[in-house]
Coordinates of C-alpha atoms in Angstrom, one line a residue:
Chain C
M1 CA 14.9 -1.2 -2.0
N2 CA 12.3 1.4 -1.0
Q3 CA 13.9 1.6 2.4
P4 CA 14.3 5.1 3.8
L5 CA 13.8 6.9 0.5
A6 CA 13.3 10.0 2.5
L7 CA 16.8 9.6 3.9
T8 CA 18.4 9.0 0.6
A9 CA 16.6 11.9 -0.9
A10 CA 17.7 14.0 1.9
Q11 CA 21.3 12.9 1.5
K12 CA 21.2 13.7 -2.2
A13 CA 19.4 17.0 -2.1
G14 CA 21.5 18.0 0.9
P15 CA 19.9 18.3 4.3
A16 CA 19.7 22.1 3.9
V17 CA 17.1 21.8 1.1
T18 CA 15.0 19.3 3.0
T19 CA 15.0 21.3 6.1
L20 CA 14.1 24.4 4.2
V21 CA 11.1 22.8 2.5
L22 CA 9.9 21.2 5.7
G23 CA 10.5 24.5 7.6
A24 CA 8.5 26.5 5.0
L25 CA 5.6 24.0 5.2
L26 CA 5.6 24.1 8.9
A27 CA 5.6 27.9 8.9
L28 CA 2.7 27.9 6.5
L29 CA 0.7 25.5 8.7
V30 CA 1.5 27.6 11.8
A31 CA 0.4 30.8 10.0
L32 CA -3.0 29.4 8.9
P33 CA -4.6 29.4 12.3
L34 CA -3.1 32.8 13.1
L35 CA -4.6 34.2 9.9
H36 CA -7.9 32.8 11.0
L37 CA -7.8 35.0 14.1
L38 CA -7.8 38.1 11.9
P39 CA -11.1 39.9 11.5
P40 CA -13.3 38.4 8.8
D41 CA -13.1 41.5 6.6
S42 CA -9.3 41.4 6.4
A43 CA -7.9 40.4 3.1
L44 CA -5.6 37.7 4.7
H45 CA -8.4 36.1 6.7
V46 CA -8.6 32.3 6.5
S47 CA -12.1 31.0 6.7
A48 CA -13.3 28.5 9.3
Y49 CA -14.1 26.2 6.4
T50 CA -10.6 26.2 5.1
L51 CA -9.1 25.8 8.5
T52 CA -11.3 22.9 9.3
L53 CA -10.7 21.2 6.0
V54 CA -6.9 21.5 6.3
G55 CA -7.1 20.4 9.9
K56 CA -9.1 17.3 8.9
I57 CA -6.5 16.5 6.1
L58 CA -3.7 16.8 8.7
C59 CA -5.5 14.3 10.9
Y60 CA -5.7 11.9 8.0
A61 CA -2.0 12.6 7.2
I62 CA -1.2 11.3 10.7
V63 CA -3.2 8.2 10.0
A64 CA -1.3 7.7 6.7
L65 CA 2.0 8.1 8.5
A66 CA 0.9 5.6 11.2
L67 CA -0.2 3.1 8.5
D68 CA 3.1 3.6 6.7
L69 CA 5.0 2.6 9.8
V70 CA 3.3 -0.8 9.8
W71 CA 2.9 -1.4 6.1
G72 CA 5.8 0.4 4.5
Y73 CA 8.4 -0.7 7.0
A74 CA 7.2 -3.9 8.7
G75 CA 5.1 -5.1 5.7
L76 CA 1.9 -5.5 7.6
L77 CA -0.9 -4.2 5.5
S78 CA -3.7 -3.1 7.9
L79 CA -7.1 -2.6 6.4
G80 CA -8.5 -1.7 9.8
H81 CA -6.7 1.5 10.9
G82 CA -10.0 3.4 10.7
L83 CA -11.1 1.5 13.8
F84 CA -8.2 2.9 15.9
F85 CA -8.9 6.4 14.5
A86 CA -12.6 6.1 15.3
L87 CA -12.0 4.7 18.8
G88 CA -9.7 7.7 19.6
G89 CA -12.4 10.0 18.2
Y90 CA -15.1 8.3 20.3
A91 CA -13.1 8.7 23.4
M92 CA -12.7 12.4 22.8
G93 CA -16.4 12.5 21.8
M94 CA -17.5 11.1 25.1
Y95 CA -15.8 14.0 26.9
L96 CA -17.4 16.6 24.4
M97 CA -20.8 15.0 24.9
R98 CA -20.5 15.3 28.7
Q99 CA -19.4 18.9 28.3
S100 CA -22.5 19.7 26.2
A101 CA -24.8 17.9 28.5
G102 CA -23.7 19.6 31.6
D103 CA -25.0 17.7 34.7
G104 CA -27.6 15.8 32.7
L105 CA -27.3 12.8 30.4
P106 CA -26.1 13.1 26.8
A107 CA -29.1 13.8 24.6
F108 CA -29.2 10.5 22.8
M109 CA -29.4 8.6 26.2
S110 CA -32.4 10.7 27.3
F111 CA -33.9 9.9 24.0
L112 CA -33.5 6.2 24.7
A113 CA -35.1 6.8 28.1
W114 CA -31.9 5.7 30.0
T115 CA -31.8 7.0 33.5
E116 CA -28.1 6.6 34.3
L117 CA -24.8 6.5 32.5
P118 CA -23.5 3.0 31.5
W119 CA -20.4 2.1 33.6
Y120 CA -17.9 2.8 30.9
W121 CA -19.1 6.4 30.7
Y122 CA -18.0 7.1 34.3
G123 CA -15.2 9.6 34.6
T124 CA -15.6 10.8 31.1
S125 CA -16.5 14.3 32.3
S126 CA -12.7 14.5 33.1
F127 CA -10.6 15.7 30.2
L128 CA -7.6 13.9 31.5
W129 CA -9.3 10.6 31.8
C130 CA -10.6 10.9 28.2
L131 CA -7.1 11.7 27.0
A132 CA -6.0 8.5 28.7
L133 CA -8.8 6.6 27.0
V134 CA -7.7 8.1 23.7
V135 CA -4.4 6.4 24.1
L136 CA -5.4 3.3 26.1
V137 CA -8.4 2.0 24.1
P138 CA -6.8 1.8 20.6
G139 CA -3.5 0.9 22.2
L140 CA -4.8 -2.0 24.3
L141 CA -7.0 -3.3 21.5
A142 CA -4.0 -3.3 19.1
L143 CA -1.9 -4.9 21.7
V144 CA -4.3 -7.8 22.4
F145 CA -5.1 -8.3 18.7
G146 CA -1.5 -8.1 17.7
F147 CA -0.3 -10.4 20.4
F148 CA -2.6 -13.2 19.2
A149 CA -2.2 -12.5 15.5
F150 CA 1.6 -12.4 15.6
R151 CA 1.9 -15.3 18.0
S152 CA -0.1 -17.4 15.5
R153 CA 2.2 -16.1 12.7
I154 CA -0.7 -14.6 10.7
K155 CA 0.7 -12.5 8.0
G156 CA 0.2 -11.3 4.5
V157 CA -3.3 -11.2 3.1
Y158 CA -4.7 -13.1 6.0
F159 CA -3.6 -10.4 8.4
S160 CA -5.2 -7.8 6.2
I161 CA -8.5 -9.6 6.0
M162 CA -8.6 -10.0 9.8
T163 CA -8.0 -6.3 10.4
Q164 CA -10.7 -5.6 7.9
A165 CA -13.1 -7.9 9.7
L166 CA -12.1 -6.3 13.0
T167 CA -13.1 -2.8 11.9
F168 CA -16.3 -4.1 10.3
A169 CA -17.2 -5.8 13.6
G170 CA -16.5 -2.5 15.4
M171 CA -18.7 -0.7 13.0
L172 CA -21.6 -3.1 13.5
L173 CA -21.2 -2.9 17.3
F174 CA -21.2 0.9 17.3
F175 CA -24.2 1.1 15.0
R176 CA -26.3 -0.5 17.8
N177 CA -28.1 2.0 20.1
E178 CA -27.7 -0.4 23.0
T179 CA -23.9 -0.1 22.8
G180 CA -24.3 3.3 24.3
F181 CA -22.4 5.4 21.7
G182 CA -25.3 7.1 20.0
G183 CA -26.0 4.4 17.4
N184 CA -25.7 5.4 13.7
N185 CA -25.9 9.1 14.5
G186 CA -22.8 8.9 16.7
F187 CA -21.9 12.0 18.6
T188 CA -22.5 15.5 17.4
G189 CA -23.7 18.9 18.6
F190 CA -20.6 19.6 20.6
S191 CA -20.6 23.1 22.2
R192 CA -17.6 23.4 24.6
I193 CA -14.2 22.0 25.2
L194 CA -12.4 22.7 28.5
G195 CA -15.0 25.5 29.0
F196 CA -14.2 27.3 25.7
S197 CA -16.7 27.5 22.9
I198 CA -15.8 24.9 20.3
T199 CA -16.6 27.1 17.4
A200 CA -14.7 30.2 18.6
P201 CA -11.8 31.2 16.4
G202 CA -9.3 30.9 19.2
T203 CA -10.4 27.3 20.0
R204 CA -10.2 26.3 16.4
A205 CA -6.7 27.8 16.1
V206 CA -5.5 25.9 19.2
L207 CA -6.9 22.6 18.0
F208 CA -5.3 23.2 14.6
L209 CA -1.9 24.0 16.2
A210 CA -2.2 20.8 18.3
T211 CA -2.8 18.8 15.1
V212 CA 0.3 20.4 13.5
A213 CA 2.3 19.6 16.6
L214 CA 1.1 16.0 16.6
L215 CA 1.9 15.6 12.9
A216 CA 5.4 17.1 13.3
G217 CA 6.0 15.0 16.4
S218 CA 4.9 11.8 14.6
L219 CA 7.1 12.6 11.6
Y220 CA 10.1 13.1 13.9
L221 CA 9.3 9.9 15.8
G222 CA 8.9 8.0 12.5
W223 CA 12.2 9.4 11.2
R224 CA 14.0 8.5 14.4
L225 CA 12.6 5.0 14.2
A226 CA 13.5 4.6 10.5
Q227 CA 17.0 5.7 11.2
S228 CA 17.5 3.4 14.2
K229 CA 18.5 -0.2 14.2
F230 CA 14.8 -0.9 15.1
G231 CA 13.8 0.5 11.7
R232 CA 16.3 -1.8 9.9
V233 CA 15.0 -4.8 11.8
L234 CA 11.4 -3.9 10.7
T235 CA 12.6 -3.8 7.1
A236 CA 14.2 -7.2 7.6
V237 CA 10.9 -8.5 9.0
R238 CA 9.2 -7.3 5.8
D239 CA 11.8 -8.9 3.5
A240 CA 13.0 -12.1 5.1
E241 CA 11.4 -12.9 8.4
N242 CA 12.8 -16.4 8.6
R243 CA 16.3 -15.2 8.1
L244 CA 15.8 -12.7 10.9
M245 CA 14.6 -15.4 13.3
F246 CA 17.7 -17.5 12.6
C247 CA 19.7 -14.4 13.3
G248 CA 18.3 -14.6 16.8
Y249 CA 15.6 -11.9 16.6
D250 CA 12.0 -12.5 17.8
P251 CA 9.9 -10.7 15.2
R252 CA 6.8 -10.8 17.4
G253 CA 8.0 -8.1 19.8
Y254 CA 9.1 -5.8 16.9
K255 CA 5.8 -6.2 15.1
L256 CA 3.8 -5.7 18.3
F257 CA 5.7 -2.6 19.2
V258 CA 5.2 -0.8 15.9
W259 CA 1.7 -2.1 15.5
T260 CA 0.6 -0.7 18.9
L261 CA 2.5 2.6 18.4
S262 CA 0.7 3.0 15.0
A263 CA -2.7 2.4 16.6
V264 CA -2.0 4.9 19.3
L265 CA -1.0 7.6 16.8
C266 CA -4.3 6.9 14.9
G267 CA -6.2 7.2 18.2
L268 CA -4.6 10.6 18.8
A269 CA -5.4 11.7 15.3
G270 CA -9.0 10.7 15.8
A271 CA -9.2 12.6 19.0
L272 CA -8.1 15.8 17.3
Y273 CA -10.3 15.2 14.3
V274 CA -13.6 15.0 16.2
P275 CA -13.6 18.5 17.9
Q276 CA -12.5 20.1 14.6
V277 CA -15.0 18.4 12.3
G278 CA -17.7 18.3 15.0
I279 CA -19.0 14.8 14.4
I280 CA -18.0 11.1 14.9
N281 CA -20.2 8.2 13.9
P282 CA -19.7 4.5 13.0
S283 CA -19.2 5.3 9.3
E284 CA -15.6 6.2 10.3
M285 CA -15.1 2.4 11.0
A286 CA -16.5 1.4 7.6
P287 CA -14.0 -0.9 5.7
T288 CA -13.8 1.6 2.8
Q289 CA -12.4 4.3 5.1
S290 CA -9.5 2.0 6.1
I291 CA -8.9 1.0 2.5
E292 CA -8.8 4.6 1.5
A293 CA -6.0 5.1 4.0
A294 CA -4.1 2.4 2.3
V295 CA -4.6 4.2 -1.0
W296 CA -3.1 7.4 0.5
V297 CA 0.0 5.5 1.6
A298 CA 0.4 3.6 -1.7
L299 CA -0.1 6.8 -3.7
G300 CA 2.4 8.8 -1.7
G301 CA 5.0 6.1 -1.5
R302 CA 5.3 3.2 0.9
G303 CA 8.3 3.0 3.2
T304 CA 9.0 6.8 2.8
L305 CA 7.9 9.0 5.6
V306 CA 7.0 12.1 3.7
G307 CA 5.3 10.2 0.8
P308 CA 2.2 9.1 2.8
L309 CA 1.7 12.7 4.0
L310 CA 1.7 13.8 0.4
G311 CA -0.7 11.0 -0.5
A312 CA -3.2 11.9 2.2
G313 CA -3.0 15.6 1.1
I314 CA -3.4 14.9 -2.6
V315 CA -6.2 12.4 -2.3
N316 CA -8.2 14.4 0.3
G317 CA -7.6 17.7 -1.5
M318 CA -8.9 16.1 -4.7
K319 CA -11.8 14.5 -2.9
S320 CA -13.0 17.8 -1.4
W321 CA -13.0 19.4 -4.9
F322 CA -14.3 16.3 -6.7
T323 CA -17.2 15.6 -4.4
V324 CA -18.4 19.1 -5.0
A325 CA -17.8 19.2 -8.8
F326 CA -18.7 15.6 -9.8
P327 CA -20.1 13.9 -6.6
E328 CA -21.2 10.6 -8.3
Y329 CA -17.8 9.9 -9.9
W330 CA -15.5 10.3 -7.0
L331 CA -15.3 6.6 -6.0
F332 CA -14.6 5.6 -9.7
F333 CA -11.9 8.2 -9.8
L334 CA -10.4 7.0 -6.5
G335 CA -10.3 3.4 -7.8
A336 CA -8.8 4.5 -11.1
L337 CA -6.1 6.5 -9.2
F338 CA -5.2 3.4 -7.2
I339 CA -4.9 1.2 -10.3
V340 CA -2.7 3.8 -12.1
V341 CA -0.4 4.2 -9.1
T342 CA -0.1 0.4 -8.6
L343 CA 0.7 -0.1 -12.3
F344 CA 2.9 2.9 -13.1
L345 CA 4.2 4.3 -9.8
P346 CA 5.3 1.4 -7.6
K347 CA 7.1 3.9 -5.4
G348 CA 4.3 6.4 -5.4
V349 CA 4.4 10.1 -6.0
F350 CA 7.4 10.5 -3.8
G351 CA 9.3 8.0 -5.9
L352 CA 8.4 10.1 -8.9
L353 CA 9.7 13.3 -7.3
K354 CA 12.9 11.6 -6.4
K355 CA 13.3 10.3 -10.0
G356 CA 12.8 13.8 -11.3
Q357 CA 15.9 15.0 -9.4
P358 CA 19.1 15.1 -11.4
Chain U
M1 CA 40.5 -29.8 53.8
K2 CA 41.7 -28.7 50.4
A3 CA 40.9 -30.9 47.4
S4 CA 44.5 -31.0 46.4
A5 CA 45.7 -32.4 49.7
I6 CA 46.7 -35.8 48.4
P7 CA 48.2 -35.1 45.0
E8 CA 49.3 -38.7 44.4
L9 CA 45.7 -39.8 44.4
M10 CA 44.7 -37.3 41.7
L11 CA 44.5 -38.2 38.1
E12 CA 46.8 -36.1 36.0
P13 CA 45.4 -35.0 32.7
I14 CA 47.4 -36.6 29.9
L15 CA 48.3 -33.8 27.5
D16 CA 50.0 -35.5 24.8
A17 CA 49.7 -34.8 21.1
G18 CA 46.2 -35.0 19.7
S19 CA 44.4 -34.3 22.9
G20 CA 43.5 -30.7 23.4
R21 CA 42.0 -29.2 26.4
D22 CA 38.6 -30.0 25.1
A23 CA 39.3 -33.6 24.6
V24 CA 40.3 -34.1 28.3
G25 CA 37.4 -32.1 29.6
L26 CA 39.4 -29.2 31.0
G27 CA 36.9 -26.6 29.7
S28 CA 35.6 -25.6 26.4
R29 CA 35.9 -22.9 23.9
A30 CA 32.2 -22.4 23.9
G31 CA 30.2 -19.5 25.3
K32 CA 29.3 -18.8 28.9
Q33 CA 26.1 -20.9 29.2
L34 CA 27.0 -23.5 26.7
D35 CA 28.5 -26.5 28.4
V36 CA 30.5 -28.9 26.2
R37 CA 32.5 -30.6 28.9
H38 CA 32.4 -33.9 27.2
G39 CA 33.6 -32.6 23.9
T40 CA 30.3 -33.2 22.1
L41 CA 28.6 -30.1 20.8
L42 CA 25.6 -31.7 19.2
T43 CA 23.9 -34.9 20.3
L44 CA 21.0 -36.3 18.3
E45 CA 19.7 -39.6 19.4
D46 CA 16.9 -41.8 17.9
I47 CA 15.3 -38.9 16.1
N48 CA 12.1 -39.7 14.3
V49 CA 10.2 -37.3 12.1
S50 CA 7.3 -38.1 9.9
F51 CA 5.1 -36.0 7.7
D52 CA 1.7 -37.5 7.0
G53 CA 3.0 -41.0 7.4
F54 CA 6.1 -40.3 5.3
K55 CA 9.2 -41.0 7.5
A56 CA 11.6 -38.2 6.8
L57 CA 14.0 -39.2 9.6
R58 CA 14.1 -42.7 11.1
E59 CA 16.0 -43.4 14.3
L60 CA 18.7 -40.9 13.3
T61 CA 21.7 -40.7 15.7
L62 CA 24.4 -38.2 15.1
Y63 CA 27.1 -36.6 17.2
I64 CA 29.2 -33.5 16.3
G65 CA 32.2 -32.7 18.3
V66 CA 33.6 -29.3 19.3
G67 CA 35.5 -27.8 16.5
E68 CA 34.6 -30.5 14.0
L69 CA 33.9 -30.0 10.4
R70 CA 31.3 -32.5 9.3
C71 CA 29.9 -33.0 5.9
V72 CA 26.5 -34.6 5.4
I73 CA 25.8 -36.1 2.0
G74 CA 23.0 -38.2 0.7
P75 CA 20.7 -38.5 -2.3
N76 CA 17.6 -36.3 -2.7
G77 CA 15.0 -36.9 -0.1
A78 CA 17.5 -38.5 2.3
G79 CA 16.4 -36.0 5.1
K80 CA 19.3 -33.6 5.0
T81 CA 17.1 -30.5 5.2
T82 CA 14.8 -32.0 7.7
L83 CA 17.8 -32.8 9.8
M84 CA 18.7 -29.1 9.8
D85 CA 15.1 -28.1 10.5
V86 CA 15.1 -30.4 13.6
I87 CA 18.3 -28.8 14.9
T88 CA 17.1 -25.3 14.4
G89 CA 13.7 -25.9 15.9
K90 CA 11.7 -25.4 12.7
T91 CA 10.5 -29.0 12.9
R92 CA 9.8 -30.8 16.1
P93 CA 10.8 -34.5 16.1
D94 CA 8.1 -37.1 16.9
S95 CA 10.5 -38.8 19.3
G96 CA 14.2 -38.8 20.2
T97 CA 16.5 -36.4 21.9
A98 CA 18.4 -33.4 20.6
W99 CA 20.9 -31.7 22.8
F100 CA 23.2 -28.7 22.1
G101 CA 26.1 -29.1 24.5
E102 CA 25.0 -30.6 27.8
T103 CA 22.5 -28.0 28.7
F104 CA 20.2 -27.0 25.8
D105 CA 17.4 -29.3 25.0
L106 CA 16.7 -28.3 21.4
T107 CA 13.3 -30.1 21.2
H108 CA 11.9 -27.6 23.8
M109 CA 13.3 -24.4 22.4
S110 CA 12.0 -22.0 19.8
E111 CA 13.9 -21.1 16.6
V112 CA 14.8 -17.8 18.1
E113 CA 16.1 -19.3 21.4
I114 CA 18.1 -21.8 19.4
A115 CA 19.7 -19.1 17.3
Q116 CA 20.5 -17.1 20.4
A117 CA 22.0 -20.2 22.1
G118 CA 24.6 -20.3 19.3
I119 CA 23.4 -22.2 16.3
G120 CA 23.6 -20.4 13.0
R121 CA 22.0 -21.5 9.8
K122 CA 22.6 -20.7 6.1
F123 CA 19.7 -21.5 3.9
Q124 CA 19.9 -23.5 0.6
K125 CA 18.6 -20.5 -1.3
P126 CA 20.7 -17.5 -0.2
T127 CA 18.5 -15.3 2.0
V128 CA 19.7 -11.8 2.9
F129 CA 17.8 -8.6 3.6
E130 CA 17.6 -7.2 0.1
A131 CA 16.6 -3.7 0.9
L132 CA 19.4 -3.1 3.4
S133 CA 23.0 -2.5 2.5
V134 CA 25.7 -5.1 2.9
F135 CA 27.0 -3.4 6.0
E136 CA 23.5 -3.2 7.6
N137 CA 22.9 -6.9 6.9
L138 CA 26.0 -7.6 8.9
E139 CA 25.0 -5.1 11.6
L140 CA 21.7 -6.9 12.1
A141 CA 23.3 -10.3 12.3
L142 CA 26.0 -9.1 14.8
K143 CA 26.1 -10.9 18.1
T144 CA 24.5 -8.5 20.6
D145 CA 21.3 -8.0 22.6
K146 CA 18.5 -8.5 20.1
S147 CA 15.5 -7.3 22.1
V148 CA 13.2 -4.5 20.9
W149 CA 14.5 -2.1 23.6
A150 CA 18.1 -2.7 22.8
S151 CA 17.4 -2.1 19.1
L152 CA 15.7 1.2 19.7
R153 CA 18.8 2.6 21.3
A154 CA 21.5 0.6 19.6
R155 CA 24.7 2.3 18.6
L156 CA 27.6 0.4 17.1
S157 CA 30.7 0.5 19.2
G158 CA 34.1 0.9 17.6
E159 CA 34.8 -2.7 18.5
Q160 CA 31.7 -3.9 16.7
R161 CA 32.5 -1.8 13.6
D162 CA 35.9 -3.4 13.5
R163 CA 34.4 -6.8 13.7
I164 CA 32.1 -6.0 10.8
D165 CA 35.0 -4.6 8.8
E166 CA 37.0 -7.7 9.5
V167 CA 34.2 -10.0 8.3
L168 CA 33.7 -7.8 5.2
A169 CA 37.3 -8.3 4.4
T170 CA 37.0 -12.1 5.0
I171 CA 34.1 -12.5 2.7
R172 CA 35.7 -10.1 0.2
L173 CA 32.8 -7.6 0.1
D174 CA 34.7 -4.5 1.3
G175 CA 34.0 -2.7 -1.9
S176 CA 30.3 -3.3 -1.7
R177 CA 29.6 -2.4 1.8
Q178 CA 27.1 0.4 1.0
R179 CA 25.4 -1.5 -1.9
P180 CA 21.9 -2.8 -1.3
A181 CA 22.2 -6.6 -0.8
G182 CA 19.5 -7.2 -3.4
L183 CA 21.9 -6.0 -6.1
L184 CA 24.6 -8.5 -5.3
S185 CA 25.4 -11.5 -7.5
H186 CA 24.3 -15.0 -6.4
G187 CA 27.8 -15.9 -5.2
Q188 CA 28.2 -12.6 -3.4
K189 CA 24.8 -13.2 -1.6
Q190 CA 26.1 -16.6 -0.6
F191 CA 29.2 -15.0 0.9
L192 CA 27.1 -12.3 2.6
E193 CA 25.0 -14.9 4.2
I194 CA 28.1 -16.8 5.4
G195 CA 29.4 -13.4 6.7
M196 CA 26.2 -12.9 8.6
L197 CA 26.8 -16.3 10.3
L198 CA 30.3 -15.3 11.2
V199 CA 29.4 -12.0 12.9
Q200 CA 26.7 -13.9 14.8
D201 CA 29.5 -15.9 16.2
P202 CA 27.7 -19.2 16.7
Q203 CA 29.3 -22.3 18.1
L204 CA 27.7 -24.5 15.5
L205 CA 27.2 -23.4 11.8
L206 CA 24.7 -25.3 9.7
L207 CA 25.4 -24.7 6.0
D208 CA 22.9 -26.0 3.4
E209 CA 24.7 -26.3 0.0
P210 CA 26.9 -23.3 0.6
V211 CA 28.8 -23.5 -2.8
A212 CA 25.7 -23.9 -5.0
G213 CA 26.0 -21.4 -7.8
M214 CA 29.6 -20.4 -7.0
T215 CA 32.4 -20.2 -9.5
D216 CA 35.3 -22.6 -9.1
A217 CA 37.5 -19.9 -7.6
E218 CA 34.8 -19.0 -5.2
T219 CA 34.3 -22.6 -4.2
E220 CA 38.0 -23.0 -3.6
F221 CA 38.0 -19.9 -1.4
T222 CA 35.0 -21.1 0.5
A223 CA 36.8 -24.4 1.2
E224 CA 39.7 -22.5 2.6
L225 CA 37.4 -20.3 4.7
F226 CA 35.6 -23.3 6.2
K227 CA 38.8 -25.1 7.0
S228 CA 40.0 -22.0 8.9
L229 CA 36.7 -21.8 10.8
A230 CA 36.8 -25.4 12.0
G231 CA 38.5 -25.7 15.3
K232 CA 37.0 -22.3 16.5
H233 CA 33.5 -23.3 15.5
S234 CA 31.8 -26.6 14.6
L235 CA 30.4 -26.8 11.1
M236 CA 27.9 -29.1 9.6
V237 CA 27.9 -28.8 5.8
V238 CA 25.3 -30.4 3.5
E239 CA 26.7 -30.5 0.0
H240 CA 26.2 -32.4 -3.2
D241 CA 29.5 -31.3 -4.8
M242 CA 31.8 -34.3 -4.0
G243 CA 34.9 -32.4 -5.0
F244 CA 34.1 -29.7 -2.4
V245 CA 33.3 -32.3 0.2
G246 CA 36.6 -34.0 -0.5
S247 CA 38.5 -30.8 -0.2
I248 CA 37.2 -29.9 3.3
A249 CA 35.8 -32.9 5.2
D250 CA 37.7 -34.9 7.7
H251 CA 34.4 -36.7 8.6
V252 CA 31.5 -37.5 6.4
T253 CA 28.0 -38.8 7.3
V254 CA 25.9 -40.5 4.6
L255 CA 22.2 -40.2 5.0
H256 CA 19.8 -42.5 3.2
Q257 CA 16.0 -42.5 3.7
G258 CA 16.2 -40.6 6.9
H259 CA 18.8 -42.9 8.4
V260 CA 22.6 -42.7 8.9
L261 CA 23.9 -45.2 6.4
A262 CA 27.6 -44.8 7.0
E263 CA 30.1 -42.5 8.8
G264 CA 33.8 -42.0 8.5
S265 CA 36.4 -40.4 6.3
L266 CA 35.4 -39.7 2.6
E267 CA 37.6 -42.7 1.5
Q268 CA 35.9 -45.0 4.0
V269 CA 32.4 -44.1 3.0
Q270 CA 33.2 -44.2 -0.7
A271 CA 34.5 -47.7 -0.3
D272 CA 31.4 -48.8 1.6
E273 CA 29.4 -51.2 -0.4
R274 CA 26.0 -49.9 0.8
V275 CA 26.9 -46.3 0.0
I276 CA 28.1 -47.3 -3.5
E277 CA 24.8 -49.0 -4.0
V278 CA 22.4 -46.2 -2.9
Y279 CA 24.4 -43.0 -3.5
L280 CA 27.5 -43.1 -5.6
G281 CA 25.3 -44.9 -8.2
R282 CA 27.1 -48.0 -9.4

């Protein structure tokens, strides 16, 4: 019943209104980095703090969208999407660490008295190879995990628990210094990307624009998928998988495709997150991070494409204010928010907006 | 030398009344890969299924011919649903053979492969895709390439639309085509599920209690529908409603404790002493 609400809403409000609102938002997001390029004493100047904060939230919005594809449409609640996000981030971080280190070893390796790079670090001084890793590592992990999980017909809460365990295992692995990814400190202290200073306004602006482009691209991709027969098959997987099998569909392929696509989107979001925020460490793989992503989606509205973006924006916007104003109460507030949404807004904020329409 | 060189030595097919092309083995109405040369669509022989020592099916043997409408009746726990599970690949028999046509060994096929080969199943509890509209439900069930890649680029052709419209008319849901299937009444859901079977165009339809929860008028209409399908398709109907069975069946199989107790016309099985004892309750 909460099938493409975005579509129905668009049909009701008329495509013109939807296009207008989305267009205005897009124009605003494109304007932000350009305003950042203005001299700091200008009245319209956007600070690096604001730009980074919005850029970070946009990365999270991509994760929310990716999670919505698997949870809202195919009914697979993943509590481990933080792992794919972090893996993409680490792949990008490897390149950034090599850039900072120049010809030498990354600082944390010298600290461990290592004399040469571990084998999996070879080639990471190449930007293109790291981009490939950003896609391949989360993608292949999701493919292998999904293949076995879906083949064994694991679903529902068991699937959620396994994804949670997977990200927890990843976190423990990356916490170890011996793993070769900087242990609990992770990667930080980046200086250059593709030869440009990473803190220069121009670099920040380009990274921000790339994030906006990825978000817009993901939204368009999600919209096309939701409109296609593929999207309807996913909804059918969610609602009556047995019926679908007796119609002659093999649900495994459908789940595997959307699951892997979702992981790759998360990896790309992570790769854009790291140079903007300037740090990646194993806490990104903490189970709570992945659960928070599920809260964004639930709050915004499952099975709608715009809803999760709203959810990620609202929760993270509140978080950045709350953690400054009342830092010790944030987690209680987040928990309360989730309970309220589950009890009173089964279709999320987006469902509320839609109800408000005449 | 041509095969037809000595015509007097060749057997002429006898095409008198009552023997169609299928009966004399001159080809079948079935799909390309399905081979039903001998006129038998479904062959089950000596099927045994047990769950934790409980024998759900014992040495069950059953044949269903091309175009036949078969009713399966029996008291609760007789193994009717298990029988359907075996045919659709949901349950693997412990022993025995199950063939669909001459070429498909059902005991070695997955549920999806069996569905694609041409066996459609309607569940006891009507199961439709509730979030999707009636039209979309039929679109998904439509006989077509059902791989991931095909679905990503699928567009309905005019022909396919016509087919869906035709079935919508048959199941009398024209007016509800854009309604979410979850909002349909119980009887309408039953019809939608039957419609989903029809667009799937299977050779064999398995129907588990299709008229449960239907009004008398709906039941009567369903009986007409099934009779019109028989001939083009084979149907196996599990039903408790003896009135309904009487109105459609030319052939009835009685199951009892996982075994075929009697087979024949409804009058024959109703007159059978053993059937009266175990089922008709006298």
